[in-house]
Amino acid sequence: MAVPADKLKWMYETMIKIRHYEEAMVDAYGEGKYPVFNIGAGPVPGEMHLAAGQEPVAVGVCAHLRPDDTVTAPHRPHHHAIAKGVNLQRMTAEIFGKVDGLGKGKGGHMHLFDPEVKFSCGGIVAAGVPHAVGAALASTMQGRDSVAVAFIGEGAANAGAFHESLNLAALWKLPVIVVIEDNAYGISVPKPASTAVPTNEVRASAYGIPGVRVAGNDPVALYQVAQEAVDRARRGGGPTLIEVETDRYLGHFQGDPEVYRDKDEVVHLRQRDAIQAVRQQMVADGMATEEELQAMEQRAYQVVEEAYAFARQSPNPAGESALADVFAL
Amino acid sequence: MAVPADKLKWMYETMIKIRHYEEAMVDAYGEGKYPVFNIGAGPVPGEMHLAAGQEPVAVGVCAHLRPDDTVTAPHRPHHHAIAKGVNLQRMTAEIFGKVDGLGKGKGGHMHLFDPEVKFSCGGIVAAGVPHAVGAALASTMQGRDSVAVAFIGEGAANAGAFHESLNLAALWKLPVIVVIEDNAYGISVPKPASTAVPTNEVRASAYGIPGVRVAGNDPVALYQVAQEAVDRARRGGGPTLIEVETDRYLGHFQGDPEVYRDKDEVVHLRQRDAIQAVRQQMVADGMATEEELQAMEQRAYQVVEEAYAFARQSPNPAGESALADVFAL
Amino acid sequence: MSVTSTQRMLTGNKAVAEAIAQEMERDPRVFVMGEDVGRYGGIFGATEGLFQRFGGERVRDTPISETGFIGAAIGAAAEGMRPIGELMFVDFFGVCMDQIYNQMAKIHYMSGGNVRLPMVLMTAVGGGYSDAAQHSQTLYATFAHMPGLKVVAPATPYDLKGMMTSAIRDDNPVLLMFHKQLQGLGWMAPIDASVGVVPEEPYTVPLGQAKVVREGRDLTIVGLQMSVHWALTAAARLADEGIEAEVVDLRSLVPLDKQTVVNSVRKTHRLLVVDEDYLSYGMTAEIAAMVAEQALYDLDAPIRRLAVPDVPIPYSHNLEKFVLPNPEKIYKQAKELAEQ
Amino acid sequence: MSVTSTQRMLTGNKAVAEAIAQEMERDPRVFVMGEDVGRYGGIFGATEGLFQRFGGERVRDTPISETGFIGAAIGAAAEGMRPIGELMFVDFFGVCMDQIYNQMAKIHYMSGGNVRLPMVLMTAVGGGYSDAAQHSQTLYATFAHMPGLKVVAPATPYDLKGMMTSAIRDDNPVLLMFHKQLQGLGWMAPIDASVGVVPEEPYTVPLGQAKVVREGRDLTIVGLQMSVHWALTAAARLADEGIEAEVVDLRSLVPLDKQTVVNSVRKTHRLLVVDEDYLSYGMTAEIAAMVAEQALYDLDAPIRRLAVPDVPIPYSHNLEKFVLPNPEKIYKQAKELAEQ
Ligand SMILES: Cc1ncc(C[n+]2csc(CCOP(=O)(O)OP(=O)(O)O)c2C)c(N)n1
Ligand SMILES: Cc1ncc(C[n+]2csc(CCOP(=O)(O)OP(=O)(O)O)c2C)c(N)n1
Ligand SMILES: [Mg+2]
Ligand SMILES: [Mg+2]
């Protein structure tokens, strides 16, 4: 296990932060929506796609990224955003639709933009992949060594934009890493019902680039694979395609009846929870004491709580402000 | 060489027909357009993409097809149409924009539809591939054993529609064959400047289906490869991806200045002309006498001449008829 | 409309699903493709129960490949099938518009009428629940502007079933938009208009006929889907104040029933057009322009248009409310117009 | 406009290419991507000479992957570059509309103004040379309907250069449409309007200002690109008969210069709107509706609209001629309108 201690600690603390963030969001999102679930009600209206269980993907990759590296994320973006270092208070305010939000309440949970750390996401499946290619192109043309990472779901690997982007990235040997989060479903459709190959990293060969699969929702294994990919990209060695097996603990979106999977499935998945595994490993390896771990956990919780508090106290935008920001002046 | 004599003769005669058709079109298209080339003038206005040199692709595949098999072709469709048995007189009338045309003059050279032999084509790169998938799906759902072939250029293999269609065809194990005509250019862009892999048949592995490359613009080699693919599809064995190296003798479209390639290139390509090679082979193998060959050539020429004559004598559509056929009644 | 207790009430989504089921029963060529249309029953319930009844061959979940499966529907339609494709949200049109517009809408014409594409593309439209810029649009005019497609947008469960049945039986490609809020889903704010009387036996409602859903003499309000229901609410309030608004439900954008609109304007002499789509270059412009051509001298006041004021749909509740039409805004505009 | 022999004349395509070259010279962040924009110089000549001058890094041929490269332009713009993408024919929009519309047009808004996308998407529009249904459209209204994009369509070499320069310098995404017939290409029927005076030094023409290109008192004809030139031809003939038409070149669909149109109508009291795009739900509707809202009582006759009559563009010369507007049709409509 070659993850340096400081990185592993960062990964652990960040995973805790993500998990707590998503669990707090389950509650915040639920406020005002019941007894009869009403998607448009409460302090956090609209669709809500949470990433509990998928933390390893975000931290395993983002552990190698700098603020000047770009990340594009899909409709399920919180874990990537947190791991990339997005301003958590403003992100949360955005999700609450408030004036202090990253987008002044105009974007919402699926449309978070933090140019400070070069993070963006969006609601259209696979649409962020070409943006990452463009960011990598800019980096190259500007003579920088920044890289760009596009995260997508396994369902997105069947969209045309995926193919076009990978070909372009490979053709121009751009510093792009496409990370496929295989959480086994695209909404209700299991991977074998959407994808003609069992695993997507084989698709790298269609572009003459390296493709790697990381099994078992394992942040440490991913850390190593991502290291190689990021290093190669920074050196000018071109793109890499990575598929990571991961676990979606919650519904596709909050309110998903999940008629398409057995309730036991998630119980089973939770048994290999990476957060607990990393914690135990760190203790076993003597990398961190129980106190240190608790301090990290405490810190993570606090940051999250502060973000929610910030979001809640921020004012709602005035209606008329909807008319601003269509065009830059 | 396992091509049965009748098939090889058919292939030869069809290639002659195509070549003569395209050469006659060079002239017909040129009428009224000079001294200063005017694309909208003359009896055949608009863009004109000819396939002289690419005959082997069309005949090598279509030799295995029945009228109830479907072919979708791209913007360069004459060779496929002729090899699929499209009504040549009505096709030519369409290209001349006449009332007896397949589309009553509404479609034109890039939009030829002959439902009698299940042929269609279109002007949007790669857009015909999903149509072939749908035809194959219909065949399967209707309990038939018809197959569907989508012809595209090598440039089209970088379009999203290609990827989505192949995944779908492979996922549903449909009787589809995608044939990539690698004529080395997409308009002016040479393949290495558009495609991250040297040859596209490797992309089959992204869908878990067989991929085969046929080199040398060789109709006989293609015949054999296509045989296997068509047989597999008919048996329910699913799709195949074939890339064929072929030669575009003329410009991308008529009037193309071809600033992007050396004039010698075509001179060189013409030296491996498949039509002549097949002719010599048939003579050498004693498969056909010089008289028989001349009779075939004569027949091919005559059919083409009749098609042009038919087209020329057919009336122009009345202007008002433009308003009909938007909706079926 | 008086509803007796023997009349069967259905939500919008069940009305759509029933139409599809009955047509699938009647015609083996009909089948459905789309994301999550199978076991899930469609994100907006339009295929509820179909997978269980007809199986996965005829109710096909697809990969996230809209160009692929809508293109495949076209190919299958050309070969004698009668596919129904679902584009989950209309907002996703941009990944497959070539198939919708250059292929599905034009092939019949380009073939000189030789190829028929008897197919339906159904899709969910509309906002009002904070789904933001990429999941809340109606895009009515985007599809209506380009010839070759019938474009219909029913506003009641009755019309949803009847127009879906007509769409499936039509030999032309039909884009049928259902409004999310009118599907009567368990997870949307419940509104009365999403439930209505729907006869059990199959029936058709013609594509291309508008309907006067409330008679009035003082002004005409023209709308589609939610804007019709908003207009009816506004009209009730106006009536309390002695203003009688006539409300016209267009139901269909293409073909457009100009006569019903013009007749109404000839009667009321005032026109307010309401749209949940963007204002400029939209449906409100077409209706206004058509009336300005055909009934200019019948107008006693300038035509008014109320629609989304040319901004993407914002996320925050306040912001979205500010840009979407609603009964209150319609009431205000209508009152001013009537008193002008 | 009197042209002295010292004035420099350029074709439309050279005017566009010169604007790009000068901005590339001036600003290292500007670069071009598209199919055949390199050695070929763009199918419609918009990048003529750029590859030779700036090399393949800044003048990039792309694969046939419009979603890929337009999306990449967006990503690059967000990182401080100023890309110019070329969509070869506007008709191909359907394979990449998601990037154009859900991404390029909306990201600034969704980010609350925090992300800027200073980029240009240029594309060729128009028919009249038998390129049929998938290569002859203008689709003006398709892009103008959806907020977040500036949409401009210059009609002269002077405006092409000046508006391209403005577009490149604009911090917003701009869709610049050039009309194939106005590019002055060697392989199209030569028309006078495709050549014009173009100063050598860089200059800008504002985006969003219409222009009265001919003054008149009897009626107003509003158009864009080819329809402006057709209208000018018709106006000359009308003048011979004593009818003075005022011709307004919109130049920009978004922002739309309503004032110039309304001012003209207030002066002439009659309006004919001409469009090479489809009739229904199109530009003619927006202009007509806007005038019916803002200047209803200034009208002495119903507004007339002349556009493609809601059919795909047919191939055959006769058929295409039947559906496209032309000077003759404009003359007829204008004369009837003036005498009404
Ligand atoms: C182009 C497009 N098609 C469909 C959708 C609807 N949709 C949103 S998320 C989703 C499933 C995505 O699956 P996957 O890529 O595996 O990501 P996951 O949700 O599992 O994280 C679908 C179909 C969309 N947003 N965009
Ligand atoms: C979606 C789309 N993009 C671009 C074009 C313009 N175009 C027409 S043919 C062509 C090149 C096609 O190259 P290839 O697929 O290799 O076919 P070839 O012309 O060589 O037969 C291009 C770019 C188009 N018709 N459709
Ligand atoms: Mg998934
Ligand atoms: Mg080619």
Coordinates of C-alpha atoms in Angstrom, one line a residue, chain D:
Chain D
M1 CA -23.3 54.2 -51.2
S2 CA -20.7 55.5 -53.7
V3 CA -17.6 53.5 -54.1
T4 CA -14.5 55.2 -55.2
S5 CA -11.7 53.3 -56.9
T6 CA -9.5 53.5 -53.9
Q7 CA -11.9 51.5 -51.7
R8 CA -11.0 47.9 -51.1
M9 CA -13.5 45.3 -52.2
L10 CA -13.7 41.9 -50.5
T11 CA -16.0 38.9 -50.8
G12 CA -17.9 37.8 -47.8
N13 CA -15.7 34.9 -47.0
K14 CA -12.5 37.0 -47.2
A15 CA -14.1 39.6 -44.9
V16 CA -14.8 36.9 -42.3
A17 CA -11.4 35.4 -42.7
E18 CA -9.7 38.8 -42.3
A19 CA -11.6 39.5 -39.1
I20 CA -10.5 36.2 -37.7
A21 CA -6.9 36.7 -38.8
Q22 CA -6.7 40.2 -37.3
E23 CA -8.1 39.0 -34.0
M24 CA -5.8 36.0 -33.9
E25 CA -2.9 38.4 -34.5
R26 CA -4.1 40.7 -31.8
D27 CA -5.0 38.1 -29.2
P28 CA -3.2 34.8 -28.7
R29 CA -6.2 33.3 -27.0
V30 CA -8.1 33.2 -30.2
F31 CA -8.1 30.0 -32.2
V32 CA -10.3 28.1 -34.7
M33 CA -11.6 24.5 -34.7
G34 CA -13.8 22.7 -37.2
E35 CA -14.0 20.3 -40.0
D36 CA -11.9 21.3 -43.0
V37 CA -11.0 24.7 -41.5
G38 CA -7.3 23.9 -42.0
R39 CA -5.6 23.4 -45.4
Y40 CA -9.0 23.5 -47.1
G41 CA -9.8 26.9 -45.6
G42 CA -13.3 26.1 -44.7
I43 CA -15.9 24.7 -47.0
F44 CA -17.3 28.2 -47.3
G45 CA -14.0 29.9 -47.2
A46 CA -14.4 31.5 -43.7
T47 CA -10.9 30.4 -42.7
E48 CA -9.2 31.0 -46.0
G49 CA -5.4 31.4 -45.5
L50 CA -5.5 31.0 -41.7
F51 CA -3.9 27.6 -41.6
Q52 CA -1.0 28.8 -43.8
R53 CA -0.5 31.8 -41.6
F54 CA -1.1 30.5 -38.1
G55 CA -0.5 26.8 -38.4
G56 CA -2.3 23.7 -37.3
E57 CA -2.2 24.5 -33.5
R58 CA -4.4 27.5 -33.8
V59 CA -6.3 26.4 -36.9
R60 CA -7.4 22.9 -36.1
D61 CA -9.1 20.4 -38.3
T62 CA -11.3 18.2 -36.3
P63 CA -12.9 14.8 -36.6
I64 CA -16.5 14.7 -37.6
S65 CA -17.4 15.0 -33.9
E66 CA -19.4 18.2 -33.5
T67 CA -20.5 17.4 -30.0
G68 CA -16.8 16.7 -29.2
F69 CA -15.2 19.8 -30.6
I70 CA -17.9 22.3 -29.8
G71 CA -18.0 20.9 -26.3
A72 CA -14.2 21.3 -26.3
A73 CA -14.5 24.9 -27.4
I74 CA -16.7 25.5 -24.4
G75 CA -14.2 23.8 -22.1
A76 CA -11.4 25.9 -23.5
A77 CA -13.4 29.1 -23.3
A78 CA -14.1 28.5 -19.7
E79 CA -10.3 28.3 -19.2
G80 CA -9.5 31.6 -20.7
M81 CA -9.2 30.8 -24.4
R82 CA -11.4 32.5 -27.0
P83 CA -12.3 29.7 -29.5
I84 CA -14.1 30.0 -32.7
G85 CA -15.8 26.8 -33.8
E86 CA -17.2 26.2 -37.2
L87 CA -20.3 24.1 -37.6
M88 CA -20.0 23.5 -41.3
F89 CA -23.7 23.7 -42.2
V90 CA -26.3 25.0 -39.7
D91 CA -28.4 21.9 -40.7
F92 CA -26.0 19.7 -38.7
F93 CA -27.0 21.4 -35.5
G94 CA -29.0 18.4 -34.4
V95 CA -25.9 16.3 -33.7
C96 CA -24.5 18.9 -31.2
M97 CA -27.4 21.0 -30.1
D98 CA -27.0 20.0 -26.5
Q99 CA -23.6 21.5 -26.4
I100 CA -24.8 24.6 -28.2
Y101 CA -28.0 25.1 -26.3
N102 CA -27.8 23.4 -22.9
Q103 CA -24.2 24.2 -22.4
M104 CA -22.8 27.1 -24.4
A105 CA -25.9 29.2 -24.0
K106 CA -26.7 28.4 -20.4
I107 CA -23.5 28.0 -18.4
H108 CA -23.0 31.7 -17.8
Y109 CA -26.5 32.0 -16.4
M110 CA -26.4 28.8 -14.4
S111 CA -23.1 29.9 -12.9
G112 CA -24.7 33.1 -11.8
G113 CA -22.4 34.9 -14.1
N114 CA -19.3 33.3 -12.6
V115 CA -18.2 31.5 -15.8
R116 CA -17.7 33.4 -19.0
L117 CA -17.7 31.7 -22.4
P118 CA -16.1 34.1 -24.8
M119 CA -16.5 32.0 -27.9
V120 CA -18.0 32.2 -31.4
L121 CA -19.8 29.4 -33.2
M122 CA -19.9 30.3 -36.9
T123 CA -22.0 28.4 -39.4
A124 CA -23.2 28.5 -43.0
V125 CA -26.9 29.0 -43.7
G126 CA -29.1 29.2 -46.7
G127 CA -30.3 27.5 -49.8
G128 CA -31.1 28.3 -53.4
Y129 CA -28.6 26.0 -55.1
S130 CA -30.4 22.6 -54.8
D131 CA -28.6 21.3 -51.8
A132 CA -32.0 19.9 -50.5
A133 CA -33.5 19.3 -47.1
Q134 CA -30.5 18.6 -45.0
H135 CA -28.1 21.3 -46.3
S136 CA -30.2 24.4 -47.2
Q137 CA -31.8 25.7 -44.1
T138 CA -31.3 29.0 -42.2
L139 CA -32.9 27.9 -38.9
Y140 CA -32.7 31.5 -37.7
A141 CA -35.6 31.2 -35.2
T142 CA -34.4 27.8 -33.9
F143 CA -31.4 29.5 -32.3
A144 CA -33.1 32.8 -31.6
H145 CA -35.9 31.2 -29.6
M146 CA -33.6 29.9 -26.8
P147 CA -32.1 32.5 -24.5
G148 CA -28.4 32.8 -23.7
L149 CA -26.9 33.1 -27.2
K150 CA -26.3 36.2 -29.3
V151 CA -27.5 35.3 -32.7
V152 CA -26.3 37.4 -35.6
A153 CA -26.6 37.1 -39.4
P154 CA -24.8 39.8 -41.3
A155 CA -25.7 40.5 -44.9
T156 CA -22.7 42.4 -46.3
P157 CA -18.9 41.9 -46.4
Y158 CA -18.6 45.1 -44.3
D159 CA -20.9 43.7 -41.6
L160 CA -19.4 40.3 -41.8
K161 CA -16.0 41.6 -40.9
G162 CA -17.3 44.0 -38.3
M163 CA -19.7 41.7 -36.6
M164 CA -17.2 38.8 -36.6
T165 CA -14.7 41.1 -34.9
S166 CA -17.4 42.1 -32.3
A167 CA -18.3 38.5 -31.8
I168 CA -14.7 37.5 -31.1
R169 CA -14.3 40.3 -28.7
D170 CA -17.6 39.7 -27.0
D171 CA -17.5 37.9 -23.6
N172 CA -20.6 35.9 -24.5
P173 CA -21.1 33.0 -26.8
V174 CA -22.1 34.3 -30.2
L175 CA -23.6 32.3 -33.0
L176 CA -22.6 34.0 -36.2
M177 CA -24.4 32.8 -39.3
F178 CA -22.9 33.6 -42.7
H179 CA -25.0 33.0 -45.8
K180 CA -23.4 30.8 -48.4
Q181 CA -24.6 32.9 -51.3
L182 CA -23.1 36.0 -49.6
Q183 CA -19.6 34.5 -49.2
G184 CA -18.7 35.3 -52.8
L185 CA -17.3 31.8 -53.4
G186 CA -16.0 30.9 -56.8
W187 CA -18.4 28.0 -57.1
M188 CA -21.7 29.7 -56.3
A189 CA -23.7 31.8 -58.7
P190 CA -22.0 35.2 -58.4
I191 CA -24.2 37.9 -56.9
D192 CA -23.3 41.5 -56.4
A193 CA -24.1 41.5 -52.8
S194 CA -21.4 39.0 -52.0
V195 CA -18.7 41.6 -52.7
G196 CA -18.4 44.9 -50.9
V197 CA -16.2 47.6 -49.5
V198 CA -14.3 46.4 -46.5
P199 CA -11.7 48.6 -44.7
E200 CA -8.4 46.8 -44.0
E201 CA -8.0 48.0 -40.5
P202 CA -9.9 46.1 -37.8
Y203 CA -13.3 47.6 -36.9
T204 CA -16.4 46.5 -35.1
V205 CA -20.0 46.6 -36.0
P206 CA -22.2 46.3 -32.9
L207 CA -24.2 43.2 -32.3
G208 CA -27.9 44.0 -31.9
Q209 CA -28.4 46.9 -34.1
A210 CA -30.7 46.8 -37.1
K211 CA -30.0 49.1 -40.1
V212 CA -32.3 50.9 -42.5
V213 CA -30.6 50.0 -45.7
R214 CA -33.1 51.9 -47.9
E215 CA -35.4 54.7 -46.8
G216 CA -39.0 54.8 -48.0
R217 CA -42.3 56.1 -46.9
D218 CA -44.9 53.6 -48.2
L219 CA -44.1 50.4 -46.5
T220 CA -41.5 48.7 -44.4
I221 CA -39.8 45.5 -45.5
V222 CA -37.9 43.7 -42.7
G223 CA -35.5 40.9 -43.5
L224 CA -32.1 39.3 -42.9
Q225 CA -29.2 38.3 -45.2
M226 CA -30.6 37.2 -48.6
S227 CA -34.0 38.5 -47.9
V228 CA -32.6 42.0 -47.4
H229 CA -31.0 41.8 -50.9
W230 CA -34.1 40.4 -52.4
A231 CA -36.1 43.2 -50.8
L232 CA -33.7 45.8 -52.2
T233 CA -34.2 44.4 -55.7
A234 CA -37.9 44.4 -55.2
A235 CA -37.8 48.0 -53.8
A236 CA -36.0 49.2 -56.9
R237 CA -38.8 47.9 -59.0
L238 CA -41.5 49.3 -56.7
A239 CA -39.8 52.7 -56.9
D240 CA -40.2 52.6 -60.7
E241 CA -43.9 52.4 -60.0
G242 CA -43.8 55.2 -57.4
I243 CA -43.9 53.0 -54.3
E244 CA -41.1 53.7 -51.9
A245 CA -40.3 50.8 -49.7
E246 CA -38.1 51.2 -46.6
V247 CA -35.9 48.1 -46.1
V248 CA -34.6 47.2 -42.7
D249 CA -31.8 44.7 -42.3
L250 CA -32.2 43.2 -38.8
R251 CA -28.6 41.9 -38.8
S252 CA -29.1 40.4 -35.4
L253 CA -31.9 38.2 -34.1
V254 CA -30.6 38.3 -30.5
P255 CA -30.4 41.0 -29.3
L256 CA -33.3 42.2 -31.4
D257 CA -33.4 45.9 -32.3
K258 CA -37.1 46.4 -31.9
Q259 CA -36.9 50.2 -32.0
T260 CA -35.6 50.4 -35.5
V261 CA -38.4 48.2 -36.8
V262 CA -41.1 50.0 -34.8
N263 CA -39.7 53.5 -35.9
S264 CA -39.9 52.4 -39.5
V265 CA -43.4 51.1 -39.1
R266 CA -44.5 54.3 -37.4
K267 CA -43.3 56.1 -40.5
T268 CA -44.7 53.8 -43.2
H269 CA -47.7 52.2 -41.5
R270 CA -47.3 49.0 -43.4
L271 CA -45.1 46.0 -42.7
L272 CA -44.0 43.1 -44.8
V273 CA -41.6 40.6 -43.0
V274 CA -39.5 38.3 -45.3
D275 CA -37.6 35.3 -44.1
E276 CA -35.6 32.5 -45.7
D277 CA -36.5 30.4 -42.7
Y278 CA -39.7 28.4 -42.2
L279 CA -42.8 30.5 -41.8
S280 CA -44.5 29.2 -38.7
Y281 CA -43.1 30.0 -35.3
G282 CA -40.3 31.9 -37.0
M283 CA -38.7 35.3 -37.2
T284 CA -41.6 36.7 -39.2
A285 CA -43.9 35.8 -36.4
E286 CA -41.8 37.5 -33.8
I287 CA -41.5 40.7 -35.7
A288 CA -45.2 40.7 -36.5
A289 CA -46.1 40.0 -32.9
M290 CA -43.8 42.6 -31.6
V291 CA -45.2 45.3 -33.9
A292 CA -48.7 44.2 -33.1
E293 CA -47.9 44.8 -29.4
Q294 CA -46.0 48.0 -29.8
A295 CA -47.4 49.7 -32.8
L296 CA -50.8 48.2 -33.5
Y297 CA -52.5 51.5 -34.0
D298 CA -49.8 52.7 -36.4
L299 CA -50.7 50.0 -38.9
D300 CA -52.8 50.9 -41.9
A301 CA -53.0 47.3 -43.1
P302 CA -52.6 43.8 -41.7
I303 CA -49.0 42.7 -41.4
R304 CA -47.8 40.3 -44.1
R305 CA -45.3 37.5 -43.8
L306 CA -43.4 35.9 -46.6
A307 CA -41.2 32.8 -45.8
V308 CA -40.7 29.2 -46.6
P309 CA -44.2 27.7 -46.4
D310 CA -43.6 25.0 -43.7
V311 CA -42.1 22.4 -46.0
P312 CA -38.6 20.9 -45.8
I313 CA -36.4 22.5 -48.5
P314 CA -36.9 20.4 -51.7
Y315 CA -34.1 19.5 -54.1
S316 CA -35.4 20.2 -57.6
H317 CA -34.8 23.7 -58.8
N318 CA -38.5 24.3 -59.6
L319 CA -39.6 23.1 -56.2
E320 CA -37.0 25.0 -54.3
K321 CA -37.8 28.2 -56.3
F322 CA -41.4 27.7 -55.4
V323 CA -40.8 27.7 -51.7
L324 CA -38.0 30.3 -51.3
P325 CA -38.8 34.0 -51.2
N326 CA -37.4 36.0 -54.0
P327 CA -37.6 39.6 -55.4
E328 CA -40.6 38.8 -57.5
K329 CA -42.6 37.4 -54.6
I330 CA -41.6 40.3 -52.4
Y331 CA -42.5 42.8 -55.1
K332 CA -46.0 41.2 -55.4
Q333 CA -46.7 41.2 -51.7
A334 CA -45.3 44.7 -51.2
K335 CA -47.3 46.1 -54.1
E336 CA -50.5 44.6 -52.8
L337 CA -49.8 45.8 -49.3
A338 CA -49.0 49.3 -50.4
E339 CA -52.2 49.5 -52.4
Q340 CA -54.3 47.9 -49.7

